Every structure is written in C-alpha cells, then in structure tokens.
Amino acid sequence: MNPNTDPNNPQKIGLALSGGGIRGVAHLGVMQALSDRGIEFSHISGTSAGAIAAAFYAAGYEPKEALKIIKDAHLLRLLRPSIGSTGLLSILRVEDLLKEYFPDNDFDKLKIPITVTAVDLGEGKLVYFNKGELVKSLLASCCLPGIFKPIIINGHMFVDGGILNNFPVEPLVGNCDMIIGVTCNHLAPVSEIHSFGQMVDRAAMLAINSSLDNHKKLCDVVIEPHGLGTYGIFDTNYAEYIYMIGYEEGLKALDGNEVLKTILPSRKKDK
C-alpha cells in the first residue's frame, strides 16, 4: 500500500517554499498540480511570497483560488512600491486586506502547521514564526528592507526572511518523512541587462541563490520552474502566466520524478 494513503502509517510530507516576489505565484501552480494528484502536506515552511502561498493553502484555500484572490484584491500591487516615492513605504496597508482572508489571524487556527521566516533586523538573526499572530508575521516575512518600513513585533524590527534564508527547509528537517522544496528564482544566462532595475534584481537573486545548493541537499525532491528569472519581483501583470509555469513544472515533476511517484495515492477511485 502506498505510505501516503495508509491510514495506519501516514507519511509526513513537508513543503518548503522560497521567496521571490511575483515569481512566488509559481508556488501556487506547483501546489495545485501536487494537490490535484492527491499529495497532502503535513507542514509547510515559507519565506516572503512563499510564506503567503503557504498561509493561503494552510487556511484551506485551493491554490487556484488563492491566485484569484491575490489578483482580484490587487494584493501584489499593494506590495509594490510607488514610483517616485521619496521615503520608506508602510507595508501595513496590506494588513487589513489579509485579515479579510485570515479572520482568525492565528497560526493555531490553520488547517496545516506552517513556519514563516523573517529577519530580526536589530538582533541580526533569522527568526521562525509558527505561533501567535499570523498576519503580522506574513508582513514581516515580505518586508523588503530599503523599500518598506520594518514590521514591529514585540518591540523588535523585522524584515524579509529572504535576506538570510530564502529557501527555509530547516524547519522541516526531522519533522517530516519527505521534504519537497520549490524554488522560483532560477536564473538563465544572459548577455545583456536592459535597465538598472534588472541589474539590481539579478544581482540580488545571485546573492540569494549563493546558498541554494546547500538547502537543496536537505530536500528529497526539488522543483525549480525555469524561465522565471526574466520576471522582476514586481512584474504583477504576469501573475497568471507565472502560475501556469509553476503548474506545468509540477506536472512534469509528478510524471518524471521517481521519488514523487512513491507517494502518489492510488487513482483507481477516479476511474
């Protein structure tokens, strides 16, 4: 019997989701593909956009439903800095919107345990949130330094977890029988950079990806949609297209990865 479907021996499957701005919408596509094939997760860990995707899924929203919510609510646009702004913006303008979709605003009220990664700017250390107020933790994890004002939680200043760990696999190690990692910052070689923004974004992704291989080694399966590096973190107009890239990459992994095949539930009931 498949261990993922044996009620007497359920396999704990963890999911780690990287940050990546708009590229993080690919996580929703991958999750939808895995969910469509019956794979369930016992714990999800995420940074920044990955934390948002984790929270929606853990609250019971289908990934494709979460995509519609994000698009209809213009959530991604609210997270984008205003052109010409002369100072740090407040990411708190997103707080009330998120509370509409997470009314309990409590980690313990989620259907699946999640871990949200942020950086304590004052202490200079990585922090994992997994209990207490959910929305503030999500905002902290998405709070890009230099663009948004730090989020204050219990007197501490928090910013984007991707600064120190953009692929938070560690919270799953030892707690899951299998870890599936999804990272959305693959960079293809380029011969030209066409704008200052592209240069800064690519340089940031190179720095973030420098420790990626070490994190990949902690995963049993890594799904890395290619072709996303050409999209800037605030290219919100491409959300649906990026979602489909993730979905198709998830299907490829399901059909081609031998480790994933071992946890696929029987599909006899679908016949």
PDB file of C-alpha atoms in Angstrom:
ATOM      1  CA  MET A   1       0.000   0.000   0.000  1.00  0.00           C
ATOM      2  CA  ASN A   2       1.209   3.497  -0.732  1.00  0.00           C
ATOM      3  CA  PRO A   3       2.550   5.034   2.523  1.00  0.00           C
ATOM      4  CA  ASN A   4       0.895   8.339   1.720  1.00  0.00           C
ATOM      5  CA  THR A   5      -2.533   6.716   1.751  1.00  0.00           C
ATOM      6  CA  ASP A   6      -2.083   4.127   4.525  1.00  0.00           C
ATOM      7  CA  PRO A   7      -4.169   5.413   7.477  1.00  0.00           C
ATOM      8  CA  ASN A   8      -2.103   3.239   9.828  1.00  0.00           C
ATOM      9  CA  ASN A   9       1.205   4.657   8.623  1.00  0.00           C
ATOM     10  CA  PRO A  10       0.702   8.116   7.137  1.00  0.00           C
ATOM     11  CA  GLN A  11       3.832   9.642   5.677  1.00  0.00           C
ATOM     12  CA  LYS A  12       4.573  13.194   6.758  1.00  0.00           C
ATOM     13  CA  ILE A  13       5.339  15.285   3.688  1.00  0.00           C
ATOM     14  CA  GLY A  14       6.840  18.726   4.200  1.00  0.00           C
ATOM     15  CA  LEU A  15       6.868  21.550   1.652  1.00  0.00           C
ATOM     16  CA  ALA A  16       9.466  24.341   1.588  1.00  0.00           C
ATOM     17  CA  LEU A  17       8.711  27.451  -0.496  1.00  0.00           C
ATOM     18  CA  SER A  18      11.261  30.099  -1.436  1.00  0.00           C
ATOM     19  CA  GLY A  19      10.766  33.837  -1.667  1.00  0.00           C
ATOM     20  CA  GLY A  20      10.809  35.630  -4.994  1.00  0.00           C
ATOM     21  CA  GLY A  21       8.195  38.374  -5.242  1.00  0.00           C
ATOM     22  CA  ILE A  22       5.790  37.866  -8.129  1.00  0.00           C
ATOM     23  CA  ARG A  23       7.749  34.750  -9.085  1.00  0.00           C
ATOM     24  CA  GLY A  24       6.331  33.183  -5.917  1.00  0.00           C
ATOM     25  CA  VAL A  25       2.985  32.806  -7.712  1.00  0.00           C
ATOM     26  CA  ALA A  26       4.650  29.788  -9.337  1.00  0.00           C
ATOM     27  CA  HIS A  27       4.416  28.098  -5.922  1.00  0.00           C
ATOM     28  CA  LEU A  28       0.636  28.163  -6.218  1.00  0.00           C
ATOM     29  CA  GLY A  29       0.832  26.456  -9.604  1.00  0.00           C
ATOM     30  CA  VAL A  30       3.143  23.727  -8.307  1.00  0.00           C
ATOM     31  CA  MET A  31       0.952  23.212  -5.235  1.00  0.00           C
ATOM     32  CA  GLN A  32      -2.156  22.940  -7.396  1.00  0.00           C
ATOM     33  CA  ALA A  33      -0.517  20.268  -9.546  1.00  0.00           C
ATOM     34  CA  LEU A  34       0.540  18.236  -6.498  1.00  0.00           C
ATOM     35  CA  SER A  35      -2.845  18.722  -4.829  1.00  0.00           C
ATOM     36  CA  ASP A  36      -4.683  17.611  -7.977  1.00  0.00           C
ATOM     37  CA  ARG A  37      -2.788  14.328  -7.770  1.00  0.00           C
ATOM     38  CA  GLY A  38      -3.714  13.807  -4.124  1.00  0.00           C
ATOM     39  CA  ILE A  39      -0.481  14.775  -2.375  1.00  0.00           C
ATOM     40  CA  GLU A  40      -1.121  16.286   1.058  1.00  0.00           C
ATOM     41  CA  PHE A  41       1.313  18.186   3.244  1.00  0.00           C
ATOM     42  CA  SER A  42       1.843  17.858   6.985  1.00  0.00           C
ATOM     43  CA  HIS A  43       3.885  21.057   7.355  1.00  0.00           C
ATOM     44  CA  ILE A  44       4.779  23.986   5.082  1.00  0.00           C
ATOM     45  CA  SER A  45       7.655  26.404   5.515  1.00  0.00           C
ATOM     46  CA  GLY A  46       7.983  29.600   3.501  1.00  0.00           C
ATOM     47  CA  THR A  47       9.766  32.910   3.111  1.00  0.00           C
ATOM     48  CA  SER A  48       8.170  36.090   1.743  1.00  0.00           C
ATOM     49  CA  ALA A  49       5.992  35.148  -1.263  1.00  0.00           C
ATOM     50  CA  GLY A  50       6.404  31.517  -0.216  1.00  0.00           C
ATOM     51  CA  ALA A  51       5.007  32.385   3.211  1.00  0.00           C
ATOM     52  CA  ILE A  52       1.942  33.983   1.629  1.00  0.00           C
ATOM     53  CA  ALA A  53       1.347  30.911  -0.557  1.00  0.00           C
ATOM     54  CA  ALA A  54       1.803  28.636   2.467  1.00  0.00           C
ATOM     55  CA  ALA A  55      -0.693  30.601   4.552  1.00  0.00           C
ATOM     56  CA  PHE A  56      -3.433  30.573   1.919  1.00  0.00           C
ATOM     57  CA  TYR A  57      -3.045  26.829   1.370  1.00  0.00           C
ATOM     58  CA  ALA A  58      -2.881  26.066   5.094  1.00  0.00           C
ATOM     59  CA  ALA A  59      -6.057  28.098   5.658  1.00  0.00           C
ATOM     60  CA  GLY A  60      -7.916  25.833   3.257  1.00  0.00           C
ATOM     61  CA  TYR A  61      -7.831  27.855   0.036  1.00  0.00           C
ATOM     62  CA  GLU A  62      -7.181  25.950  -3.176  1.00  0.00           C
ATOM     63  CA  PRO A  63      -4.045  27.343  -4.880  1.00  0.00           C
ATOM     64  CA  LYS A  64      -6.025  28.428  -7.946  1.00  0.00           C
ATOM     65  CA  GLU A  65      -8.496  30.129  -5.595  1.00  0.00           C
ATOM     66  CA  ALA A  66      -5.623  31.905  -3.851  1.00  0.00           C
ATOM     67  CA  LEU A  67      -4.375  33.152  -7.227  1.00  0.00           C
ATOM     68  CA  LYS A  68      -7.801  34.632  -7.977  1.00  0.00           C
ATOM     69  CA  ILE A  69      -7.935  36.295  -4.562  1.00  0.00           C
ATOM     70  CA  ILE A  70      -4.476  37.778  -4.991  1.00  0.00           C
ATOM     71  CA  LYS A  71      -5.338  39.106  -8.455  1.00  0.00           C
ATOM     72  CA  ASP A  72      -8.840  40.404  -7.636  1.00  0.00           C
ATOM     73  CA  ALA A  73      -7.692  42.080  -4.422  1.00  0.00           C
ATOM     74  CA  HIS A  74      -4.691  43.623  -6.184  1.00  0.00           C
ATOM     75  CA  LEU A  75      -2.588  42.289  -3.323  1.00  0.00           C
ATOM     76  CA  LEU A  76       0.546  42.179  -5.435  1.00  0.00           C
ATOM     77  CA  ARG A  77       0.106  45.779  -6.481  1.00  0.00           C
ATOM     78  CA  LEU A  78      -0.267  46.819  -2.857  1.00  0.00           C
ATOM     79  CA  LEU A  79       3.053  45.138  -2.139  1.00  0.00           C
ATOM     80  CA  ARG A  80       4.729  47.044  -4.976  1.00  0.00           C
ATOM     81  CA  PRO A  81       6.464  50.329  -4.091  1.00  0.00           C
ATOM     82  CA  SER A  82       5.035  53.516  -5.551  1.00  0.00           C
ATOM     83  CA  ILE A  83       7.027  55.049  -8.387  1.00  0.00           C
ATOM     84  CA  GLY A  84       8.672  58.263  -7.286  1.00  0.00           C
ATOM     85  CA  SER A  85       8.317  57.577  -3.577  1.00  0.00           C
ATOM     86  CA  THR A  86      10.873  59.556  -1.611  1.00  0.00           C
ATOM     87  CA  GLY A  87      10.763  57.522   1.547  1.00  0.00           C
ATOM     88  CA  LEU A  88      10.111  54.116   3.025  1.00  0.00           C
ATOM     89  CA  LEU A  89       6.585  52.872   2.475  1.00  0.00           C
ATOM     90  CA  SER A  90       4.484  51.067   5.039  1.00  0.00           C
ATOM     91  CA  ILE A  91       3.574  47.511   4.173  1.00  0.00           C
ATOM     92  CA  LEU A  92       0.906  47.749   6.887  1.00  0.00           C
ATOM     93  CA  ARG A  93      -1.584  48.988   4.272  1.00  0.00           C
ATOM     94  CA  VAL A  94      -1.897  45.298   3.319  1.00  0.00           C
ATOM     95  CA  GLU A  95      -2.745  44.205   6.861  1.00  0.00           C
ATOM     96  CA  ASP A  96      -6.499  44.806   6.770  1.00  0.00           C
ATOM     97  CA  LEU A  97      -6.770  43.076   3.401  1.00  0.00           C
ATOM     98  CA  LEU A  98      -5.005  39.951   4.650  1.00  0.00           C
ATOM     99  CA  LYS A  99      -7.197  39.872   7.743  1.00  0.00           C
ATOM    100  CA  GLU A 100     -10.231  39.536   5.471  1.00  0.00           C
ATOM    101  CA  TYR A 101      -8.903  36.160   4.303  1.00  0.00           C
ATOM    102  CA  PHE A 102      -7.366  35.108   7.626  1.00  0.00           C
ATOM    103  CA  PRO A 103     -10.048  36.360  10.051  1.00  0.00           C
ATOM    104  CA  ASP A 104      -8.786  34.241  12.953  1.00  0.00           C
ATOM    105  CA  ASN A 105      -5.303  35.721  12.475  1.00  0.00           C
ATOM    106  CA  ASP A 106      -3.777  32.849  14.410  1.00  0.00           C
ATOM    107  CA  PHE A 107      -1.267  30.174  13.386  1.00  0.00           C
ATOM    108  CA  ASP A 108      -3.128  27.629  15.513  1.00  0.00           C
ATOM    109  CA  LYS A 109      -6.340  28.124  13.507  1.00  0.00           C
ATOM    110  CA  LEU A 110      -4.733  26.971  10.240  1.00  0.00           C
ATOM    111  CA  LYS A 111      -5.561  23.503   8.920  1.00  0.00           C
ATOM    112  CA  ILE A 112      -1.863  22.719   8.337  1.00  0.00           C
ATOM    113  CA  PRO A 113       1.053  23.888  10.501  1.00  0.00           C
ATOM    114  CA  ILE A 114       3.251  26.462   8.766  1.00  0.00           C
ATOM    115  CA  THR A 115       6.522  28.201   9.586  1.00  0.00           C
ATOM    116  CA  VAL A 116       7.117  31.765   8.390  1.00  0.00           C
ATOM    117  CA  THR A 117      10.662  33.098   8.088  1.00  0.00           C
ATOM    118  CA  ALA A 118      11.699  36.670   8.868  1.00  0.00           C
ATOM    119  CA  VAL A 119      14.829  38.512   9.967  1.00  0.00           C
ATOM    120  CA  ASP A 120      15.159  40.384  13.256  1.00  0.00           C
ATOM    121  CA  LEU A 121      16.936  43.462  11.898  1.00  0.00           C
ATOM    122  CA  GLY A 122      18.069  44.733  15.285  1.00  0.00           C
ATOM    123  CA  GLU A 123      19.412  41.397  16.513  1.00  0.00           C
ATOM    124  CA  GLY A 124      20.735  40.433  13.070  1.00  0.00           C
ATOM    125  CA  LYS A 125      19.316  36.925  13.171  1.00  0.00           C
ATOM    126  CA  LEU A 126      16.822  34.662  11.451  1.00  0.00           C
ATOM    127  CA  VAL A 127      13.506  34.048  13.207  1.00  0.00           C
ATOM    128  CA  TYR A 128      10.928  31.339  12.546  1.00  0.00           C
ATOM    129  CA  PHE A 129       7.318  32.222  13.389  1.00  0.00           C
ATOM    130  CA  ASN A 130       4.897  29.323  13.922  1.00  0.00           C
ATOM    131  CA  LYS A 131       2.510  30.537  16.597  1.00  0.00           C
ATOM    132  CA  GLY A 132       0.678  33.689  17.637  1.00  0.00           C
ATOM    133  CA  GLU A 133      -0.476  36.428  15.251  1.00  0.00           C
ATOM    134  CA  LEU A 134      -0.351  35.238  11.657  1.00  0.00           C
ATOM    135  CA  VAL A 135      -0.788  38.381   9.564  1.00  0.00           C
ATOM    136  CA  LYS A 136       1.978  40.440  11.184  1.00  0.00           C
ATOM    137  CA  SER A 137       4.353  37.510  10.689  1.00  0.00           C
ATOM    138  CA  LEU A 138       3.429  37.315   7.000  1.00  0.00           C
ATOM    139  CA  LEU A 139       4.004  41.046   6.579  1.00  0.00           C
ATOM    140  CA  ALA A 140       7.373  40.775   8.323  1.00  0.00           C
ATOM    141  CA  SER A 141       8.424  37.959   6.009  1.00  0.00           C
ATOM    142  CA  CYS A 142       7.542  40.080   2.934  1.00  0.00           C
ATOM    143  CA  CYS A 143       9.023  43.344   4.204  1.00  0.00           C
ATOM    144  CA  LEU A 144      11.790  44.208   1.741  1.00  0.00           C
ATOM    145  CA  PRO A 145      14.373  46.380   3.510  1.00  0.00           C
ATOM    146  CA  GLY A 146      15.030  49.697   1.848  1.00  0.00           C
ATOM    147  CA  ILE A 147      11.538  49.702   0.359  1.00  0.00           C
ATOM    148  CA  PHE A 148       9.205  49.044   3.290  1.00  0.00           C
ATOM    149  CA  LYS A 149       9.399  50.142   6.893  1.00  0.00           C
ATOM    150  CA  PRO A 150      10.267  47.233   9.222  1.00  0.00           C
ATOM    151  CA  ILE A 151       7.385  45.460  10.927  1.00  0.00           C
ATOM    152  CA  ILE A 152       7.446  45.821  14.708  1.00  0.00           C
ATOM    153  CA  ILE A 153       6.575  42.681  16.671  1.00  0.00           C
ATOM    154  CA  ASN A 154       7.075  42.625  20.445  1.00  0.00           C
ATOM    155  CA  GLY A 155       9.387  45.619  20.173  1.00  0.00           C
ATOM    156  CA  HIS A 156      11.635  44.053  17.534  1.00  0.00           C
ATOM    157  CA  MET A 157      12.108  45.223  13.929  1.00  0.00           C
ATOM    158  CA  PHE A 158      11.503  42.514  11.325  1.00  0.00           C
ATOM    159  CA  VAL A 159      12.195  42.412   7.578  1.00  0.00           C
ATOM    160  CA  ASP A 160      12.114  39.917   4.703  1.00  0.00           C
ATOM    161  CA  GLY A 161      13.337  36.466   5.713  1.00  0.00           C
ATOM    162  CA  GLY A 162      14.993  36.003   2.326  1.00  0.00           C
ATOM    163  CA  ILE A 163      17.913  38.158   3.439  1.00  0.00           C
ATOM    164  CA  LEU A 164      19.302  35.290   5.491  1.00  0.00           C
ATOM    165  CA  ASN A 165      17.331  32.288   4.258  1.00  0.00           C
ATOM    166  CA  ASN A 166      15.359  32.448   1.036  1.00  0.00           C
ATOM    167  CA  PHE A 167      14.677  28.697   0.992  1.00  0.00           C
ATOM    168  CA  PRO A 168      13.691  27.686   4.554  1.00  0.00           C
ATOM    169  CA  VAL A 169      13.981  23.920   4.533  1.00  0.00           C
ATOM    170  CA  GLU A 170      15.427  23.656   8.052  1.00  0.00           C
ATOM    171  CA  PRO A 171      12.094  23.846   9.974  1.00  0.00           C
ATOM    172  CA  LEU A 172      11.011  20.669   8.175  1.00  0.00           C
ATOM    173  CA  VAL A 173      14.160  18.640   8.830  1.00  0.00           C
ATOM    174  CA  GLY A 174      13.477  15.952  11.428  1.00  0.00           C
ATOM    175  CA  ASN A 175       9.748  16.691  11.392  1.00  0.00           C
ATOM    176  CA  CYS A 176       8.862  15.118   8.046  1.00  0.00           C
ATOM    177  CA  ASP A 177       9.477  11.803   6.318  1.00  0.00           C
ATOM    178  CA  MET A 178       9.894  13.537   2.970  1.00  0.00           C
ATOM    179  CA  ILE A 179      10.651  17.133   2.037  1.00  0.00           C
ATOM    180  CA  ILE A 180       9.594  18.697  -1.256  1.00  0.00           C
ATOM    181  CA  GLY A 181      11.264  22.019  -1.996  1.00  0.00           C
ATOM    182  CA  VAL A 182      10.046  24.566  -4.531  1.00  0.00           C
ATOM    183  CA  THR A 183      12.308  27.451  -5.513  1.00  0.00           C
ATOM    184  CA  CYS A 184      11.298  30.094  -8.033  1.00  0.00           C
ATOM    185  CA  ASN A 185      14.445  32.109  -8.698  1.00  0.00           C
ATOM    186  CA  HIS A 186      16.183  30.130 -11.417  1.00  0.00           C
ATOM    187  CA  LEU A 187      18.426  32.423 -13.440  1.00  0.00           C
ATOM    188  CA  ALA A 188      19.282  31.555 -17.024  1.00  0.00           C
ATOM    189  CA  PRO A 189      22.483  33.004 -18.546  1.00  0.00           C
ATOM    190  CA  VAL A 190      22.011  36.427 -20.155  1.00  0.00           C
ATOM    191  CA  SER A 191      24.183  38.509 -22.464  1.00  0.00           C
ATOM    192  CA  GLU A 192      22.558  41.887 -21.819  1.00  0.00           C
ATOM    193  CA  ILE A 193      20.993  43.844 -18.960  1.00  0.00           C
ATOM    194  CA  HIS A 194      18.497  46.423 -20.192  1.00  0.00           C
ATOM    195  CA  SER A 195      17.788  48.510 -17.113  1.00  0.00           C
ATOM    196  CA  PHE A 196      19.107  49.470 -13.710  1.00  0.00           C
ATOM    197  CA  GLY A 197      16.187  47.616 -12.100  1.00  0.00           C
ATOM    198  CA  GLN A 198      17.056  44.407 -13.937  1.00  0.00           C
ATOM    199  CA  MET A 199      20.657  44.718 -12.830  1.00  0.00           C
ATOM    200  CA  VAL A 200      19.751  45.184  -9.174  1.00  0.00           C
ATOM    201  CA  ASP A 201      17.201  42.361  -9.260  1.00  0.00           C
ATOM    202  CA  ARG A 202      19.611  39.929 -10.907  1.00  0.00           C
ATOM    203  CA  ALA A 203      22.427  40.820  -8.523  1.00  0.00           C
ATOM    204  CA  ALA A 204      20.101  40.271  -5.559  1.00  0.00           C
ATOM    205  CA  MET A 205      18.985  36.898  -6.903  1.00  0.00           C
ATOM    206  CA  LEU A 206      22.594  35.808  -7.450  1.00  0.00           C
ATOM    207  CA  ALA A 207      23.374  36.664  -3.836  1.00  0.00           C
ATOM    208  CA  ILE A 208      20.277  34.880  -2.564  1.00  0.00           C
ATOM    209  CA  ASN A 209      20.941  31.799  -4.695  1.00  0.00           C
ATOM    210  CA  SER A 210      24.526  31.504  -3.470  1.00  0.00           C
ATOM    211  CA  SER A 211      23.434  29.205  -0.630  1.00  0.00           C
ATOM    212  CA  LEU A 212      20.698  27.472  -2.624  1.00  0.00           C
ATOM    213  CA  ASP A 213      22.621  24.248  -3.273  1.00  0.00           C
ATOM    214  CA  ASN A 214      23.123  23.633   0.450  1.00  0.00           C
ATOM    215  CA  HIS A 215      19.393  23.961   1.043  1.00  0.00           C
ATOM    216  CA  LYS A 216      18.551  21.745  -1.914  1.00  0.00           C
ATOM    217  CA  LYS A 217      20.593  18.954  -0.336  1.00  0.00           C
ATOM    218  CA  LEU A 218      18.148  18.915   2.575  1.00  0.00           C
ATOM    219  CA  CYS A 219      15.247  18.117   0.227  1.00  0.00           C
ATOM    220  CA  ASP A 220      14.207  14.743  -1.137  1.00  0.00           C
ATOM    221  CA  VAL A 221      12.660  16.433  -4.171  1.00  0.00           C
ATOM    222  CA  VAL A 222      13.360  19.900  -5.600  1.00  0.00           C
ATOM    223  CA  ILE A 223      11.020  21.504  -8.118  1.00  0.00           C
ATOM    224  CA  GLU A 224      12.548  24.551  -9.789  1.00  0.00           C
ATOM    225  CA  PRO A 225      10.483  26.123 -12.571  1.00  0.00           C
ATOM    226  CA  HIS A 226      12.814  27.531 -15.199  1.00  0.00           C
ATOM    227  CA  GLY A 227      12.278  30.736 -17.101  1.00  0.00           C
ATOM    228  CA  LEU A 228      11.189  32.834 -14.110  1.00  0.00           C
ATOM    229  CA  GLY A 229      14.420  34.783 -13.763  1.00  0.00           C
ATOM    230  CA  THR A 230      13.365  37.110 -16.580  1.00  0.00           C
ATOM    231  CA  TYR A 231      10.486  38.446 -14.433  1.00  0.00           C
ATOM    232  CA  GLY A 232      11.172  41.164 -11.892  1.00  0.00           C
ATOM    233  CA  ILE A 233       9.838  40.717  -8.380  1.00  0.00           C
ATOM    234  CA  PHE A 234       7.172  43.378  -9.032  1.00  0.00           C
ATOM    235  CA  ASP A 235       6.059  42.291 -12.553  1.00  0.00           C
ATOM    236  CA  THR A 236       2.488  41.795 -11.356  1.00  0.00           C
ATOM    237  CA  ASN A 237       0.945  41.726 -14.837  1.00  0.00           C
ATOM    238  CA  TYR A 238       2.418  38.270 -15.414  1.00  0.00           C
ATOM    239  CA  ALA A 239       0.905  36.572 -12.364  1.00  0.00           C
ATOM    240  CA  GLU A 240      -1.343  34.150 -14.250  1.00  0.00           C
ATOM    241  CA  TYR A 241       1.371  33.212 -16.723  1.00  0.00           C
ATOM    242  CA  ILE A 242       3.838  32.548 -13.896  1.00  0.00           C
ATOM    243  CA  TYR A 243       1.192  30.419 -12.146  1.00  0.00           C
ATOM    244  CA  MET A 244       0.883  28.259 -15.268  1.00  0.00           C
ATOM    245  CA  ILE A 245       4.659  27.847 -15.491  1.00  0.00           C
ATOM    246  CA  GLY A 246       4.581  26.503 -11.935  1.00  0.00           C
ATOM    247  CA  TYR A 247       1.621  24.244 -12.647  1.00  0.00           C
ATOM    248  CA  GLU A 248       3.253  22.720 -15.718  1.00  0.00           C
ATOM    249  CA  GLU A 249       6.530  22.234 -13.848  1.00  0.00           C
ATOM    250  CA  GLY A 250       4.626  20.486 -11.060  1.00  0.00           C
ATOM    251  CA  LEU A 251       3.041  18.104 -13.570  1.00  0.00           C
ATOM    252  CA  LYS A 252       6.446  17.355 -15.097  1.00  0.00           C
ATOM    253  CA  ALA A 253       7.834  16.507 -11.682  1.00  0.00           C
ATOM    254  CA  LEU A 254       4.901  14.209 -10.928  1.00  0.00           C
ATOM    255  CA  ASP A 255       5.380  12.342 -14.184  1.00  0.00           C
ATOM    256  CA  GLY A 256       9.181  12.228 -14.175  1.00  0.00           C
ATOM    257  CA  ASN A 257      10.393  12.124 -10.573  1.00  0.00           C
ATOM    258  CA  GLU A 258      10.648   8.596  -9.188  1.00  0.00           C
ATOM    259  CA  VAL A 259      10.602   9.772  -5.557  1.00  0.00           C
ATOM    260  CA  LEU A 260       7.334  11.661  -6.068  1.00  0.00           C
ATOM    261  CA  LYS A 261       5.792   8.617  -7.728  1.00  0.00           C
ATOM    262  CA  THR A 262       6.220   6.660  -4.499  1.00  0.00           C
ATOM    263  CA  ILE A 263       3.847   8.960  -2.617  1.00  0.00           C
ATOM    264  CA  LEU A 264       1.118   9.339  -5.241  1.00  0.00           C
ATOM    265  CA  PRO A 265      -2.190   7.962  -3.954  1.00  0.00           C
ATOM    266  CA  SER A 266      -3.900   5.237  -5.959  1.00  0.00           C
ATOM    267  CA  ARG A 267      -6.087   6.714  -8.709  1.00  0.00           C
ATOM    268  CA  LYS A 268      -8.392   3.708  -9.024  1.00  0.00           C
ATOM    269  CA  LYS A 269     -11.188   5.672  -7.402  1.00  0.00           C
ATOM    270  CA  ASP A 270     -11.074   8.156 -10.294  1.00  0.00           C
ATOM    271  CA  LYS A 271     -11.848   5.542 -12.910  1.00  0.00           C
TER     272      LYS A 271
END
